[in-house]
Amino acid sequence: MNAPTKGSHGDALKWVGRAIRRLEDPALVTGQGHFTADLAATHWVRFVRSPNAAGTIGNIKAPDGALVITAADLKAVKKITPMLHKFEYKAVGQPILAEDVVRFVGEAVAAVVASSEEEAEDIADLVELNIDASMPLVDSRDALANGAPQIHIEAPGNVIVKGTVKTPGFDGVWASAAKVVKIDARSHRQNATPMEARAAHAAYDRTNGRVTLTCTTQMPHLMRTAIADLLGMRESDLRVIAPDVGGGFGQKMSLCSEYVLLVWLARKLKSTVAWTEDRRENLIASFHSRDQYVTLEGAFDKDAKLLALRADVVSNVGAYSCFPTTCGVEPLMAMAEMPGPYDVRHYQCLARGVLTNTCTMAAYRGVSRPIITFTIERLMDKAAKAFALDPVDIRRRNLIDKFPYTSATGLVYDEATYKETLDMAVHEIGVPAFRARQKEARARGRYLGIGFATFSERTGYGSPAFAARGMAITPGWETVHVSVDPSGYVEARIGSSPHGQGLRTTLAQIIADELGIPPDLIKVIHGDTDTAPYGWGTFASRSLVISGGATLIAARKVRAKLVKIASHMLEAAENDIVLEGGHAKVAGTDRTVSIASMAREIYTQAHRFKGELEPGLNESGTYDPPGTFSNACHVAIVDLDPDTGFVKVERYLVAEDAGRIINPMIADGQVHGGVAQGIGNALLEEIVYDGDGGILTANLADYMPPTAHEMPNIELHHIETPSTQSITKAKGLGEGGTIGAPAAVLNAINDALTPFNVEIDIIPATPQRIRAVLREAEQAKKKIA
Amino acid sequence: MKPAPFVRHVPRTLQQALAMLSQLAGQDGRILAGGQSLVPIMAFRLAKPAHLIDINEIAGLDRLDSDGTALTIGARVRHAAFHGPAVDNPLAALLSYVARHIAHYPIRMRGTFCGSLAHADPASEWCLTAATLGATMIAKSQRGEREIAAADFFEGIMSTALAEDELLAEVRLPLLAADAKFGFNEFSRRAGDFAMASSLVTYRVADGKISEARIGVGGAESSPRRIEEAESALNGQPPGDPAFRAAALAASDAVDPLEDHQTNAEYRRDLVRAVVRRALEHSLT
């Protein structure tokens, strides 16, 4: 353990703000982690998945003697039916196994149960589904066309959710504009691709009828609530454990029908049943995201000040709605946050979620914001061109710089540093030197480009923010129990469910400063509904802010009690007690008592405190904040090969502000990982459907996450603006890397393309797509010649 | 993602292997060498061989030697054997440079040269090498032994002239002239991925003019092959940009492009033009 340093307030030793090594890593890097697929089971499941995107299920034929479950066996199980009470949302149900019809390639139609994974897969090969296929709807624009087939009878026109907003006086302001600039942006479909695909293990306990579901999830408590509801069980009869989880990125914050089936099977067979998803299943049948068309227009006055924005968002949500967020998660996020970091008083938006015969959409790191940031940042660069301004200059004219700021959609932005991070990034990247190098390179037939992305990242929002969406299930708050055992060892039981974020370390740092003990004496316990308090899990860049806040509240209560115990034991005034180095001290004296002695005293000699203090040292904190905005400016420099369309990201720089940083190393890691995914989104990753609704990218050779080879070095610069909306002063930062990168990379590509007078507004900007626009330029040149 | 059931056989001699192949080929028997293509395909159940004849224990199949005119490469020789110089001839530098473009290091430690040829992926670097340099394939079976010229060996995507009971026991690559120039270039979106187009070129220069040009293109058609139109554009010209551009354009016009979701015909031609020109430029470095 690294030694603490003197803190910023007073002479207390501080752990917060130090880049201590992660407490979770020794086990993980030595192969001692516990993952769902490590567990042994009596029965293994293989799902038989639909090869057709649309059609009617005929007679399902299973080999003699095989145990094969179909929808006919599940009549008593409710359908997964997420609900929003706003935005013209249409409730549609998803059966646990496809019933009568299939709606996407990869939908689970039957479940084979056998004694090993191999045997289950062998039997699954022999199951005949006999699907009478019909023409599917793959593209959301086809699904919106008049006369398109209905994917769910409850959603006419295939529109499942529709949000609209228009500020008063919009039309007049729009008419007064000096210039209107427009972008038609397209984001293709992507998969979050966690390293560990989905897995579940359900064990029935014959002594009490309980089932323990161990599964790879970001929200164990909500899994329990949802599955108990669907199966008609008491929640107390179901225990859900999220052991070590190999990445989630949002894909594991929705309920999977497969997990429901596992619990049902464990109860039916009174046995232990397991399923480990393979990569192909993950790519075709786990949740997808980012399949959107966004048209955005900006009305500017003569000084290039943004007066109004008009947006049309069409989000392809796939075949069903995800639980608990609903498929509103993408279109409604786009609608609420489209203006981003810019001061714009007028806004009109139509945002629709459209059902298609494709895999169901759910959250993926950034949720819509990678797309809307890419869209509005491209719009800003186009506007700069239209006004003959520098891209940096037009941003300076429009970024929010007075706080708190209430947006056109009613969001309240707390203090941030939009202009300061832009200035910092411009300075650090060295724009004039780059422009000189770019000019010199062009003369040699090489095309470099620079791209900026400024954005806000709404993080750590509690239940009021979620309630604004009208969610039937409204997440938001978190609870933490902090206890000191009679030996003086501290445990924090948290409702969040970290899966790589390093929360065991950062929360321990927060507690360490309150109690005056080192973080390695503090154990953060999570991911088990039997031992952790009810909580919402880890997603939406929320855990450090909300669970961190609850941790601080609980730790302060423990601290207050320790001070009282010390006051009693040392016969000193509470105001004179200082907690540090594992002891309580009377300031200015040599009188001390260890935390261990105090803990032992309050448990084993509680009678001495009768009438003054309750026995034991267990305190609880709950936190439900309004939300806080992080911000950053990303800069990409790319080298574009005009012959092949290949783009190499040569340099990448991030200037970011996430409020108070608890652990700088962990914060930097979040940015690094996010940027890697964002660059993948910008250049490489795409789920491709053919016209029949089949997936052409069902392995990691065809679906291309970036590898270390494709990653540039990422240069990080920080500003710390302590949040007034978060009691730890920290803001969230889990998604920013992914949010900024597509915009920065696409702006850089388009800067490189400037001499050719063509543009590309599609992610991923693949080499083929870049060559296609360059070929247009070549043909236009030929015509002129 | 578990393979369908299969039986693995481990012959100790070539004769045993050929006997097994003769017996099992008709029952979906396949040779297992490095397994870097076959095993993933089996995991996806795209291939379900009932029998695997594992040749990794057979002595003598690992020969890698030269008789002064050709380099003989046995069926067990791994890609990594070419990381360093495999023969005292300019061919060694060519093979070493090409080998570094094959997938990733762990795959090169296991996958085999002959296995790549027998698998006949259109994007394979070794298939391109064999086609460009005019390799001779030595096919053995219980029926005997025969030689197959590279030009007759590749019959299409993952399809060769090997009969089902034949093992590709050895490949002979002709040595290069002492003054031969070579160049190689391939395009892929990520490091180590299958090439979307690749080119290998060799030639000599006499009196300032190119002769004996060989221009091979891989990853663009169903099999790699030499492109005569491009070679004609090069022979007799001085090495340099005008001739290289003309040859690249000729190659791009001559190919019958494969298409897939990330590469339409136009784009594949773009890539062929780029890789041929860059392979030729590489020959000057």
Short mmCIF file of N, CA, C and O in Angstrom, two decimals, chain A residues 51 101 109 134 172 176 197 218 227 247 327 361 374 404 420 489 520 530 555 580 612 620 640 660 664 671 684 740:
data_model
loop_
_atom_site.label_atom_id
_atom_site.label_comp_id
_atom_site.label_asym_id
_atom_site.label_seq_id
_atom_site.Cartn_x
_atom_site.Cartn_y
_atom_site.Cartn_z
N PRO A 51 -33.07 -19.03 -37.23
CA PRO A 51 -32.25 -18.64 -38.37
C PRO A 51 -32.97 -17.60 -39.24
O PRO A 51 -32.37 -17.07 -40.17
N VAL A 101 -44.39 -16.77 -33.26
CA VAL A 101 -43.63 -16.11 -34.32
C VAL A 101 -42.20 -15.83 -33.84
O VAL A 101 -41.95 -15.76 -32.64
N VAL A 109 -35.68 -19.90 -29.50
CA VAL A 109 -36.96 -20.55 -29.78
C VAL A 109 -37.14 -21.78 -28.88
O VAL A 109 -38.24 -22.11 -28.46
N SER A 134 -41.06 -15.10 -43.34
CA SER A 134 -41.66 -13.99 -44.10
C SER A 134 -40.62 -12.89 -44.25
O SER A 134 -39.56 -12.93 -43.63
N GLY A 172 -40.46 31.69 -34.81
CA GLY A 172 -40.03 33.06 -35.06
C GLY A 172 -38.51 33.18 -35.05
O GLY A 172 -37.92 33.82 -35.93
N SER A 176 -35.67 33.99 -38.17
CA SER A 176 -34.77 35.14 -38.09
C SER A 176 -33.30 34.78 -38.37
O SER A 176 -32.44 35.65 -38.38
N ALA A 197 -18.77 -12.85 -22.35
CA ALA A 197 -20.15 -12.80 -22.87
C ALA A 197 -21.10 -13.18 -21.73
O ALA A 197 -20.68 -13.37 -20.59
N GLN A 218 -24.85 -6.31 -14.39
CA GLN A 218 -24.49 -5.04 -13.77
C GLN A 218 -25.48 -4.66 -12.67
O GLN A 218 -25.28 -3.65 -12.00
N ILE A 227 -37.03 -11.12 -12.23
CA ILE A 227 -37.25 -12.55 -12.45
C ILE A 227 -38.32 -13.08 -11.48
O ILE A 227 -39.18 -13.87 -11.86
N GLY A 247 -16.64 -7.21 -17.68
CA GLY A 247 -17.07 -6.09 -18.51
C GLY A 247 -18.57 -6.15 -18.76
O GLY A 247 -19.17 -7.23 -18.80
N CYS A 327 -36.79 0.68 -24.47
CA CYS A 327 -36.07 1.11 -25.66
C CYS A 327 -36.12 2.61 -25.85
O CYS A 327 -35.57 3.13 -26.82
N MET A 361 -32.29 -3.57 -29.02
CA MET A 361 -31.33 -2.54 -28.63
C MET A 361 -31.36 -2.34 -27.12
O MET A 361 -32.42 -2.45 -26.50
N PHE A 374 -21.27 13.29 -32.02
CA PHE A 374 -20.73 13.23 -33.38
C PHE A 374 -21.56 14.13 -34.31
O PHE A 374 -21.01 14.90 -35.11
N PRO A 404 -25.16 28.09 -12.53
CA PRO A 404 -25.79 26.95 -13.21
C PRO A 404 -26.54 27.42 -14.45
O PRO A 404 -27.05 28.54 -14.50
N GLU A 420 -12.62 26.22 -20.96
CA GLU A 420 -11.27 26.02 -20.42
C GLU A 420 -10.65 24.73 -20.96
O GLU A 420 -9.46 24.70 -21.29
N TYR A 489 -11.96 -4.21 11.78
CA TYR A 489 -11.88 -4.33 10.33
C TYR A 489 -13.17 -3.76 9.74
O TYR A 489 -14.26 -4.03 10.25
N ASP A 520 -6.54 -0.60 2.64
CA ASP A 520 -6.45 -2.07 2.57
C ASP A 520 -7.02 -2.74 3.82
O ASP A 520 -7.04 -3.96 3.90
N ASP A 530 -28.06 -11.38 -1.04
CA ASP A 530 -28.18 -11.82 0.35
C ASP A 530 -27.33 -10.96 1.29
O ASP A 530 -27.59 -10.93 2.49
N ALA A 555 -20.06 6.56 6.26
CA ALA A 555 -18.75 6.61 6.92
C ALA A 555 -18.71 7.77 7.92
O ALA A 555 -18.12 7.65 9.00
N GLU A 580 -6.91 9.29 13.25
CA GLU A 580 -5.88 9.11 12.22
C GLU A 580 -4.98 7.94 12.58
O GLU A 580 -4.83 7.57 13.75
N GLU A 612 -26.44 5.94 26.20
CA GLU A 612 -25.74 6.94 25.39
C GLU A 612 -25.57 6.46 23.94
O GLU A 612 -25.83 7.20 23.02
N SER A 620 -25.73 3.23 8.11
CA SER A 620 -26.23 3.15 6.75
C SER A 620 -26.33 4.56 6.15
O SER A 620 -26.64 5.51 6.86
N LEU A 640 -4.90 10.07 -43.22
CA LEU A 640 -5.84 9.39 -44.11
C LEU A 640 -5.14 9.04 -45.42
O LEU A 640 -4.51 9.89 -46.05
N ARG A 660 -13.91 16.40 -8.61
CA ARG A 660 -12.83 15.89 -7.77
C ARG A 660 -12.51 14.46 -8.18
O ARG A 660 -13.40 13.62 -8.30
N PRO A 664 -6.67 9.08 -9.43
CA PRO A 664 -6.32 9.52 -10.78
C PRO A 664 -6.00 8.37 -11.74
O PRO A 664 -6.32 8.44 -12.92
N VAL A 671 -10.94 6.75 -18.96
CA VAL A 671 -10.86 7.54 -20.19
C VAL A 671 -10.18 6.72 -21.30
O VAL A 671 -10.66 6.67 -22.44
N LEU A 684 -14.26 1.17 -36.92
CA LEU A 684 -14.18 -0.27 -37.16
C LEU A 684 -15.47 -1.05 -36.93
O LEU A 684 -15.81 -1.94 -37.72
N GLY A 740 -16.84 11.16 -26.72
CA GLY A 740 -16.11 12.17 -27.50
C GLY A 740 -15.40 11.65 -28.73
O GLY A 740 -15.22 12.38 -29.71
#
